Every structure is written in C-alpha cells, then in structure tokens.
CSV table of C-alpha atoms in Angstrom, one decimal:
chain,number,residue,atom,x,y,z
A,746,UNK,CA,10.5,137.7,-81.1
A,747,UNK,CA,11.3,138.6,-77.4
A,748,UNK,CA,11.3,134.9,-75.7
A,749,UNK,CA,13.2,131.8,-76.1
A,750,UNK,CA,11.1,129.1,-78.3
A,751,UNK,CA,11.6,125.4,-76.5
A,752,UNK,CA,13.1,122.6,-79.0
A,753,UNK,CA,10.3,120.3,-80.1
A,754,UNK,CA,9.9,116.9,-79.8
A,755,UNK,CA,11.7,117.3,-76.2
A,756,UNK,CA,14.6,118.1,-74.7
A,757,UNK,CA,17.7,119.1,-77.1
A,758,UNK,CA,19.9,116.6,-74.4
A,759,UNK,CA,17.2,113.9,-74.9
A,760,UNK,CA,16.5,114.5,-78.9
A,761,UNK,CA,20.9,114.5,-78.9
A,762,UNK,CA,21.6,112.1,-76.4
A,763,UNK,CA,23.7,108.8,-77.9
A,764,UNK,CA,22.4,106.2,-76.8
A,765,UNK,CA,24.1,102.6,-75.0
A,766,UNK,CA,25.3,100.0,-77.8
A,767,UNK,CA,26.7,100.6,-80.9
A,768,UNK,CA,27.0,103.8,-82.3
A,769,UNK,CA,26.7,104.4,-86.7
A,770,UNK,CA,27.7,107.7,-87.7
A,771,UNK,CA,25.9,106.9,-90.8
A,772,UNK,CA,22.0,106.5,-89.9
A,773,UNK,CA,22.7,110.4,-88.4
A,774,UNK,CA,22.8,113.0,-91.4
A,775,UNK,CA,24.5,115.6,-90.4
A,776,UNK,CA,21.8,118.5,-92.2
A,777,UNK,CA,19.2,117.1,-90.4
A,778,UNK,CA,18.1,119.7,-87.5
A,779,UNK,CA,16.1,117.9,-85.0
A,780,UNK,CA,13.8,119.7,-82.1
A,781,UNK,CA,14.0,122.5,-84.6
A,782,UNK,CA,10.5,124.1,-83.7
A,783,UNK,CA,8.0,125.2,-87.0
A,784,UNK,CA,8.1,128.3,-85.3
A,785,UNK,CA,11.5,128.3,-87.9
A,786,UNK,CA,9.7,128.9,-90.7
A,787,UNK,CA,11.6,127.7,-94.2
A,788,UNK,CA,14.0,128.9,-96.3
A,789,UNK,CA,16.4,131.7,-95.4
A,790,UNK,CA,13.9,132.6,-92.9
A,791,UNK,CA,14.7,129.6,-90.1
A,792,UNK,CA,18.8,130.8,-89.8
A,793,UNK,CA,17.7,134.6,-89.0
A,794,UNK,CA,15.3,133.0,-86.6
A,795,UNK,CA,17.5,130.6,-85.3
A,796,UNK,CA,20.7,133.8,-84.8
A,797,UNK,CA,18.1,135.7,-83.1
A,798,UNK,CA,17.3,132.8,-81.0
A,799,UNK,CA,21.1,132.5,-79.7
A,800,UNK,CA,21.5,135.5,-79.4
A,801,UNK,CA,18.2,135.6,-77.0
A,802,UNK,CA,19.7,132.6,-74.6
A,803,UNK,CA,23.2,133.9,-75.1
A,804,UNK,CA,21.5,136.7,-72.9
A,805,UNK,CA,20.2,133.6,-70.2
A,806,UNK,CA,23.3,131.4,-70.1
A,807,UNK,CA,24.8,134.6,-69.2
A,808,UNK,CA,23.1,135.2,-66.4
A,809,UNK,CA,23.4,131.5,-65.5
A,810,UNK,CA,27.3,132.0,-65.9
A,811,UNK,CA,26.6,134.9,-63.6
A,812,UNK,CA,24.9,133.6,-60.8
A,813,UNK,CA,27.4,130.2,-61.0
A,814,UNK,CA,30.6,132.1,-60.3
A,815,UNK,CA,28.8,134.1,-57.5
A,816,UNK,CA,28.3,130.7,-55.5
A,817,UNK,CA,31.6,129.9,-56.3
A,818,UNK,CA,33.1,133.2,-54.7
A,819,UNK,CA,30.5,133.4,-52.1
A,820,UNK,CA,31.9,130.2,-51.2
A,821,UNK,CA,35.3,131.1,-51.3
A,822,UNK,CA,34.6,134.4,-48.5
A,823,UNK,CA,37.1,136.4,-46.5
A,824,UNK,CA,40.7,134.3,-47.2
A,825,UNK,CA,39.4,131.8,-49.4
A,826,UNK,CA,37.3,129.5,-46.9
A,827,UNK,CA,33.9,128.8,-47.5
A,828,UNK,CA,31.1,131.1,-45.7
A,829,UNK,CA,28.8,129.2,-43.2
A,830,UNK,CA,25.5,130.9,-45.3
A,831,UNK,CA,26.6,130.0,-49.2
A,832,UNK,CA,26.9,126.3,-48.4
A,833,UNK,CA,23.2,126.3,-48.4
A,834,UNK,CA,23.2,128.4,-51.8
A,835,UNK,CA,21.9,126.1,-54.7
A,836,UNK,CA,25.0,126.8,-56.3
A,837,UNK,CA,27.3,124.4,-54.3
A,838,UNK,CA,27.4,120.6,-54.2
A,839,UNK,CA,27.1,120.0,-51.0
A,840,UNK,CA,30.4,122.0,-50.0
A,841,UNK,CA,31.8,122.4,-53.5
A,842,UNK,CA,31.4,125.3,-55.8
A,843,UNK,CA,29.9,124.1,-59.1
A,844,UNK,CA,31.5,124.2,-62.5
A,845,UNK,CA,29.9,123.0,-65.7
A,846,UNK,CA,32.9,122.1,-68.9
A,847,UNK,CA,31.6,121.6,-72.0
A,848,UNK,CA,34.0,119.3,-74.4
A,849,UNK,CA,33.5,119.8,-78.0
A,850,UNK,CA,34.9,117.1,-80.5
A,851,UNK,CA,35.0,117.4,-84.0
A,852,UNK,CA,36.7,116.6,-87.6
A,853,UNK,CA,38.6,119.5,-88.9
A,854,UNK,CA,36.4,122.7,-90.4
A,855,UNK,CA,33.3,120.6,-88.1
A,856,UNK,CA,32.8,124.0,-86.4
A,857,UNK,CA,34.4,124.0,-82.9
A,858,UNK,CA,35.8,127.5,-83.1
A,859,UNK,CA,32.8,129.1,-83.9
A,860,UNK,CA,30.5,127.0,-82.0
A,861,UNK,CA,33.0,128.5,-79.3
A,862,UNK,CA,32.6,132.1,-80.7
A,863,UNK,CA,28.3,131.8,-81.4
A,864,UNK,CA,27.9,130.2,-78.1
A,865,UNK,CA,30.5,130.9,-75.2
A,866,UNK,CA,31.0,134.5,-76.4
A,867,UNK,CA,27.3,135.8,-75.4
A,868,UNK,CA,29.4,134.7,-71.9
A,869,UNK,CA,31.4,137.3,-69.5
A,870,UNK,CA,34.1,136.2,-70.3
A,871,UNK,CA,35.3,136.9,-67.1
A,872,UNK,CA,33.6,133.3,-65.7
A,873,UNK,CA,35.3,131.6,-68.9
A,874,UNK,CA,37.7,128.8,-69.4
A,875,UNK,CA,38.8,128.5,-73.0
A,876,UNK,CA,41.0,125.9,-73.7
A,877,UNK,CA,42.1,124.0,-76.9
A,878,UNK,CA,44.3,121.1,-77.3
A,879,UNK,CA,47.2,120.7,-80.2
A,880,UNK,CA,49.9,118.1,-80.6
A,881,UNK,CA,51.5,117.0,-77.0
A,882,UNK,CA,55.0,118.9,-76.4
A,883,UNK,CA,57.8,117.6,-74.6
A,884,UNK,CA,57.0,118.5,-70.6
A,885,UNK,CA,53.1,117.0,-72.5
A,886,UNK,CA,54.8,113.8,-73.0
A,887,UNK,CA,56.8,113.1,-70.6
A,888,UNK,CA,53.5,112.4,-68.5
A,889,UNK,CA,50.0,110.7,-68.5
A,890,UNK,CA,47.9,111.5,-71.3
A,891,UNK,CA,45.4,112.9,-69.2
A,892,UNK,CA,48.2,115.4,-67.3
A,893,UNK,CA,47.6,118.1,-69.3
A,894,UNK,CA,43.8,117.7,-69.7
A,895,UNK,CA,43.9,118.4,-65.1
A,896,UNK,CA,45.6,121.8,-65.2
A,897,UNK,CA,43.4,122.9,-68.5
A,898,UNK,CA,39.7,122.3,-65.7
A,899,UNK,CA,38.3,125.4,-64.8
A,900,UNK,CA,38.3,126.6,-61.7
A,901,UNK,CA,35.2,126.7,-59.5
A,902,UNK,CA,32.9,128.8,-60.7
A,903,UNK,CA,33.4,128.8,-63.8
A,904,UNK,CA,32.0,127.4,-67.2
A,905,UNK,CA,35.2,125.4,-69.0
A,906,UNK,CA,35.3,125.1,-72.6
A,907,UNK,CA,38.3,122.7,-74.4
A,908,UNK,CA,38.5,122.7,-77.9
A,909,UNK,CA,39.6,119.3,-78.8
A,910,UNK,CA,40.2,116.8,-75.4
A,911,UNK,CA,41.1,113.9,-73.7
A,912,UNK,CA,39.7,112.4,-76.4
A,913,UNK,CA,42.2,112.9,-78.8
A,914,UNK,CA,43.9,110.0,-77.4
A,915,UNK,CA,41.4,107.7,-78.5
A,916,UNK,CA,41.0,109.1,-81.8
A,917,UNK,CA,44.7,110.8,-83.8
A,918,UNK,CA,46.2,108.7,-81.2
A,919,UNK,CA,44.4,105.3,-82.5
A,920,UNK,CA,43.3,106.6,-86.4
A,921,UNK,CA,47.5,107.6,-86.9
A,922,UNK,CA,49.0,104.7,-84.2
A,923,UNK,CA,50.8,106.9,-82.3
A,924,UNK,CA,50.7,105.1,-79.4
A,925,UNK,CA,50.1,100.7,-79.7
A,926,UNK,CA,46.6,99.3,-79.7
A,927,UNK,CA,46.5,97.8,-76.1
A,928,UNK,CA,47.8,101.7,-74.3
A,929,UNK,CA,45.0,103.3,-76.3
A,930,UNK,CA,42.6,100.7,-75.1
A,931,UNK,CA,43.4,101.5,-71.9
A,932,UNK,CA,43.0,105.0,-72.0
A,933,UNK,CA,38.8,103.8,-72.0
A,934,UNK,CA,38.9,102.7,-68.8
A,935,UNK,CA,40.9,105.6,-67.4
A,936,UNK,CA,38.7,108.7,-69.0
A,937,UNK,CA,35.3,106.9,-67.8
A,938,UNK,CA,37.0,106.9,-64.0
A,939,UNK,CA,38.5,110.6,-64.9
A,940,UNK,CA,34.9,111.3,-65.7
A,941,UNK,CA,33.3,110.5,-63.0
A,942,UNK,CA,36.2,111.8,-60.2
A,943,UNK,CA,34.5,115.1,-61.7
A,944,UNK,CA,31.0,114.9,-61.6
A,945,UNK,CA,32.0,113.4,-57.7
A,946,UNK,CA,34.2,117.3,-57.7
A,947,UNK,CA,31.0,118.9,-58.9
A,948,UNK,CA,32.2,119.5,-62.6
A,949,UNK,CA,28.6,119.2,-64.6
A,950,UNK,CA,30.7,117.4,-68.3
A,951,UNK,CA,28.6,118.0,-71.8
A,952,UNK,CA,30.2,116.5,-74.5
A,953,UNK,CA,29.4,117.7,-77.8
A,954,UNK,CA,30.2,115.5,-81.0
A,955,UNK,CA,29.9,118.2,-84.1
A,956,UNK,CA,28.5,115.7,-87.0
A,957,UNK,CA,29.2,117.3,-90.4
A,958,UNK,CA,29.7,115.1,-93.2
A,959,UNK,CA,32.5,113.9,-96.2
A,960,UNK,CA,30.9,116.7,-98.4
A,961,UNK,CA,30.4,119.6,-96.2
A,962,UNK,CA,34.0,119.1,-95.1
A,963,UNK,CA,35.1,119.1,-98.6
A,964,UNK,CA,33.0,122.4,-99.4
A,965,UNK,CA,35.3,124.3,-96.2
A,966,UNK,CA,37.9,123.7,-96.9
A,967,UNK,CA,38.2,124.7,-100.0
A,968,UNK,CA,36.9,128.0,-99.4
A,969,UNK,CA,39.9,128.0,-96.4
A,970,UNK,CA,41.7,127.0,-100.1
A,971,UNK,CA,40.1,129.8,-102.2
A,972,UNK,CA,40.1,132.3,-99.8
A,973,UNK,CA,43.7,134.0,-99.1
A,974,UNK,CA,42.1,135.8,-95.4
A,975,UNK,CA,41.3,132.0,-94.2
A,976,UNK,CA,44.9,130.6,-95.8
A,977,UNK,CA,45.9,130.1,-92.7
A,978,UNK,CA,42.9,128.2,-91.0
A,979,UNK,CA,44.1,125.7,-93.5
A,980,UNK,CA,47.2,123.0,-93.1
A,981,UNK,CA,48.4,120.6,-95.7
A,982,UNK,CA,47.5,118.1,-93.1
A,983,UNK,CA,43.6,118.2,-93.2
A,984,UNK,CA,44.1,116.1,-96.0
A,985,UNK,CA,46.2,113.5,-94.8
A,986,UNK,CA,43.9,113.5,-91.8
A,987,UNK,CA,40.7,113.4,-94.6
A,988,UNK,CA,42.1,110.1,-96.8
A,989,UNK,CA,40.9,108.1,-92.9
A,990,UNK,CA,37.8,110.0,-92.9
A,991,UNK,CA,35.9,106.6,-92.3
A,992,UNK,CA,38.8,105.4,-89.9
A,993,UNK,CA,38.2,108.1,-87.4
A,994,UNK,CA,34.0,107.5,-87.9
A,995,UNK,CA,35.3,104.2,-86.3
A,996,UNK,CA,37.3,105.8,-83.0
A,997,UNK,CA,34.6,108.2,-82.9
A,998,UNK,CA,31.7,105.3,-82.7
A,999,UNK,CA,33.3,103.2,-80.2
A,1000,UNK,CA,34.6,106.1,-77.7
A,1001,UNK,CA,31.1,106.9,-78.0
A,1002,UNK,CA,30.3,103.2,-77.0
A,1003,UNK,CA,32.8,103.1,-74.2
A,1004,UNK,CA,32.8,106.3,-72.9
A,1005,UNK,CA,29.2,108.1,-73.1
A,1006,UNK,CA,27.8,107.5,-69.0
A,1007,UNK,CA,25.2,108.1,-67.3
A,1008,UNK,CA,27.4,110.3,-65.5
A,1009,UNK,CA,29.2,111.8,-67.8
A,1010,UNK,CA,27.1,111.3,-71.7
A,1011,UNK,CA,27.7,112.1,-75.4
A,1012,UNK,CA,25.3,114.1,-77.5
A,1013,UNK,CA,25.5,114.1,-81.5
A,1014,UNK,CA,25.0,117.9,-83.2
A,1015,UNK,CA,24.6,117.7,-87.2
A,1016,UNK,CA,26.9,120.0,-88.1
A,1017,UNK,CA,26.3,120.6,-92.0
A,1018,UNK,CA,23.6,123.6,-91.1
A,1019,UNK,CA,25.7,126.2,-88.9
A,1020,UNK,CA,23.2,127.9,-87.7
A,1021,UNK,CA,21.5,125.3,-86.9
A,1022,UNK,CA,24.5,123.9,-84.3
A,1023,UNK,CA,24.3,127.2,-82.7
A,1024,UNK,CA,21.4,126.5,-82.2
A,1025,UNK,CA,21.6,123.4,-80.8
A,1026,UNK,CA,24.5,123.5,-78.2
A,1027,UNK,CA,23.0,127.1,-77.0
A,1028,UNK,CA,20.5,124.7,-76.1
A,1029,UNK,CA,22.1,122.1,-75.1
A,1030,UNK,CA,24.4,124.7,-72.3
A,1031,UNK,CA,20.6,126.6,-71.3
A,1032,UNK,CA,19.1,122.9,-70.8
A,1033,UNK,CA,22.5,121.6,-68.7
A,1034,UNK,CA,22.2,125.0,-66.9
A,1035,UNK,CA,18.6,124.8,-65.6
A,1036,UNK,CA,19.3,121.5,-64.3
A,1037,UNK,CA,21.7,122.5,-61.8
A,1038,UNK,CA,19.4,125.2,-59.9
A,1039,UNK,CA,21.5,127.9,-59.9
A,1040,UNK,CA,20.6,130.9,-57.9
A,1041,UNK,CA,22.2,133.9,-56.7
A,1042,UNK,CA,24.1,133.6,-53.2
A,1043,UNK,CA,22.4,135.5,-50.0
A,1044,UNK,CA,23.6,138.2,-48.4
A,1045,UNK,CA,26.3,137.1,-45.6
A,1046,UNK,CA,25.8,140.3,-43.9
A,1047,UNK,CA,23.0,142.9,-42.8
A,1048,UNK,CA,21.7,144.0,-46.1
A,1049,UNK,CA,19.9,147.1,-43.9
A,1050,UNK,CA,22.6,147.7,-41.6
A,1051,UNK,CA,25.2,148.9,-45.3
A,1052,UNK,CA,22.0,150.9,-46.0
A,1053,UNK,CA,22.3,153.2,-43.0
A,1054,UNK,CA,25.8,153.1,-43.2
A,1055,UNK,CA,25.7,154.6,-46.9
A,1056,UNK,CA,22.6,156.8,-46.5
A,1057,UNK,CA,25.0,158.4,-43.5
A,1058,UNK,CA,27.6,159.0,-45.9
A,1059,UNK,CA,25.7,161.7,-48.2
A,1060,UNK,CA,27.1,164.7,-48.2
A,1061,UNK,CA,25.5,168.0,-47.6
C-alpha cells in the first residue's frame, strides 16, 4: 500500500459533521467506523491497514503544514513586513497568513493525548503549537474565561492543537457548578463571537469531540489502575466525573447545538476503536488542508541570478 485511500460514502467532514438542531449522542455508536472503506479488510487487518494509512496521510499533512508555514514566513518578509509577492500566494487569506486550529474535546480517557501523538506527531514540531488546558490558575481566574485561550492561539503559519479548550467553560463549569447558570449560558454567544472573529483572522477551526462509550471508559480507567506505568494518568477525581456521565453528555449535546456554526462546525468521531479514531481525525485534517488550496510561495528574488552567483563561488 503506497497511496492514501479516501473514505467511502463521502468526505469525513460530511460523515462526521454535527448537523443543526438537537444532538443525541446516544444515537452515535462509539464503536462505529463511518467512512472506513472496504479496502481496510476485516478483523485485525483493519487496524494494521488504518495505522499504515495514518502514516501516509501524515506525510501529506507534513507537506501541507510546510506550505502553510512557508507562506507565513514569506508574508513576513525581511523585518516582518508583508511582502508584495506573498500577498498573492494561496497560503494567505487576503493579506492575512493562515492558521489552522484543531480543538480536541472528550470525556476522560477519550484519547486526546493519543490523537495528538498519532496525528499531530506526523507534522514538523517547528510548525506546531500544542496547548493543554487544565484548571485555571489564580492569574487566569482574574480575567475573563477566554483570556488564557487567546494567549494560546497559534502564530500565523502554524497548526495549533488545543487539548481541551474554551469549551470546558460550558462543560465542567456547568456540570460541576463552578459558575451560576446565567453565566455559563451567556458563554455560548461569547464563544460563537470568538470563533467568528478567528475565522475573520484567517484561522481555520476544526472542532472534534472524541466520542467514547461508558463501558470503554471504564476499561481504560481500569488499565490505568492495573498497570503501574499508567498510575500517573489516573486521578481519583476521574471517578467523580464518571459518576456524572449523563450530565456531561447533555452538556456536550447543548454545546454542539449552540456552538456548531458554518464558520466553526463540530465533528463527532467515534473513538472506542483507537485506530479508527486516528484514521478519521487524520482524514479530517487532510480535507481541511485540501480546502485551503495551499502552495509554496514564489521566490521574491531573481532565481537565475542567485544560481549564477552560487556557480561563481566554486573553488578550483
């Protein structure tokens, strides 16, 4: 196998898209494999096939990421000013260098870290901007909830990955009662305005919920309690959160309903099968890059002249 095989039944951005209206997560099977082609085969071979495909897709993502980064560097020009040739490059939106932001959300053990390792790990770390969001610090609590998120946005030309995100402020803040209902409800509109602002700044936002089942989460938590090498991944509060599973599912569903926009839609990836999760997210990112119609920036110097100069420096 030496080429990428596309999904069957449509693009992954269509197959995994959360549509308008009320969202019922119980209707989405966490073990399902939307788009998986017949070429994947059956049984264990599907896992091997998918992992090989992720490697191939990763090579494409790396090339696209390089074009994104190169376009931004060309736009900056000497001294940081946008150069005229770069303004017309396909890697720019108007005069704005593009950025891509992958937002990952999931219940505990949903596979956010694994997705970052498998998918983002295929890209050049020099062009990656990965940030995780835990409980806010005292300094962060002195600001509005988006303050720390804005500070974590990827620079122009970079691919950013949020491991958890501003959505924690309408998920955990809601379920655990960290703020009153009027406060967390007001945040939906604020988030929509924020994400619309990002798209206007040439940031392409890809929001992914890794959807695992209650039973699968239980198995993964038990692994963390059984393997000493995984004790560090476990926190007793994980079981407190698990006890409120239904409340969290309802919070996710409302976040999808209220913050799934044309500018920044939500995608739900069935994630009980880790190999499918990685394959699906890799394809989502591939399709996202394809939609940007990127290209390497043209030279802003006389190529022939520089070749002649190089030849003239040969030593006998």
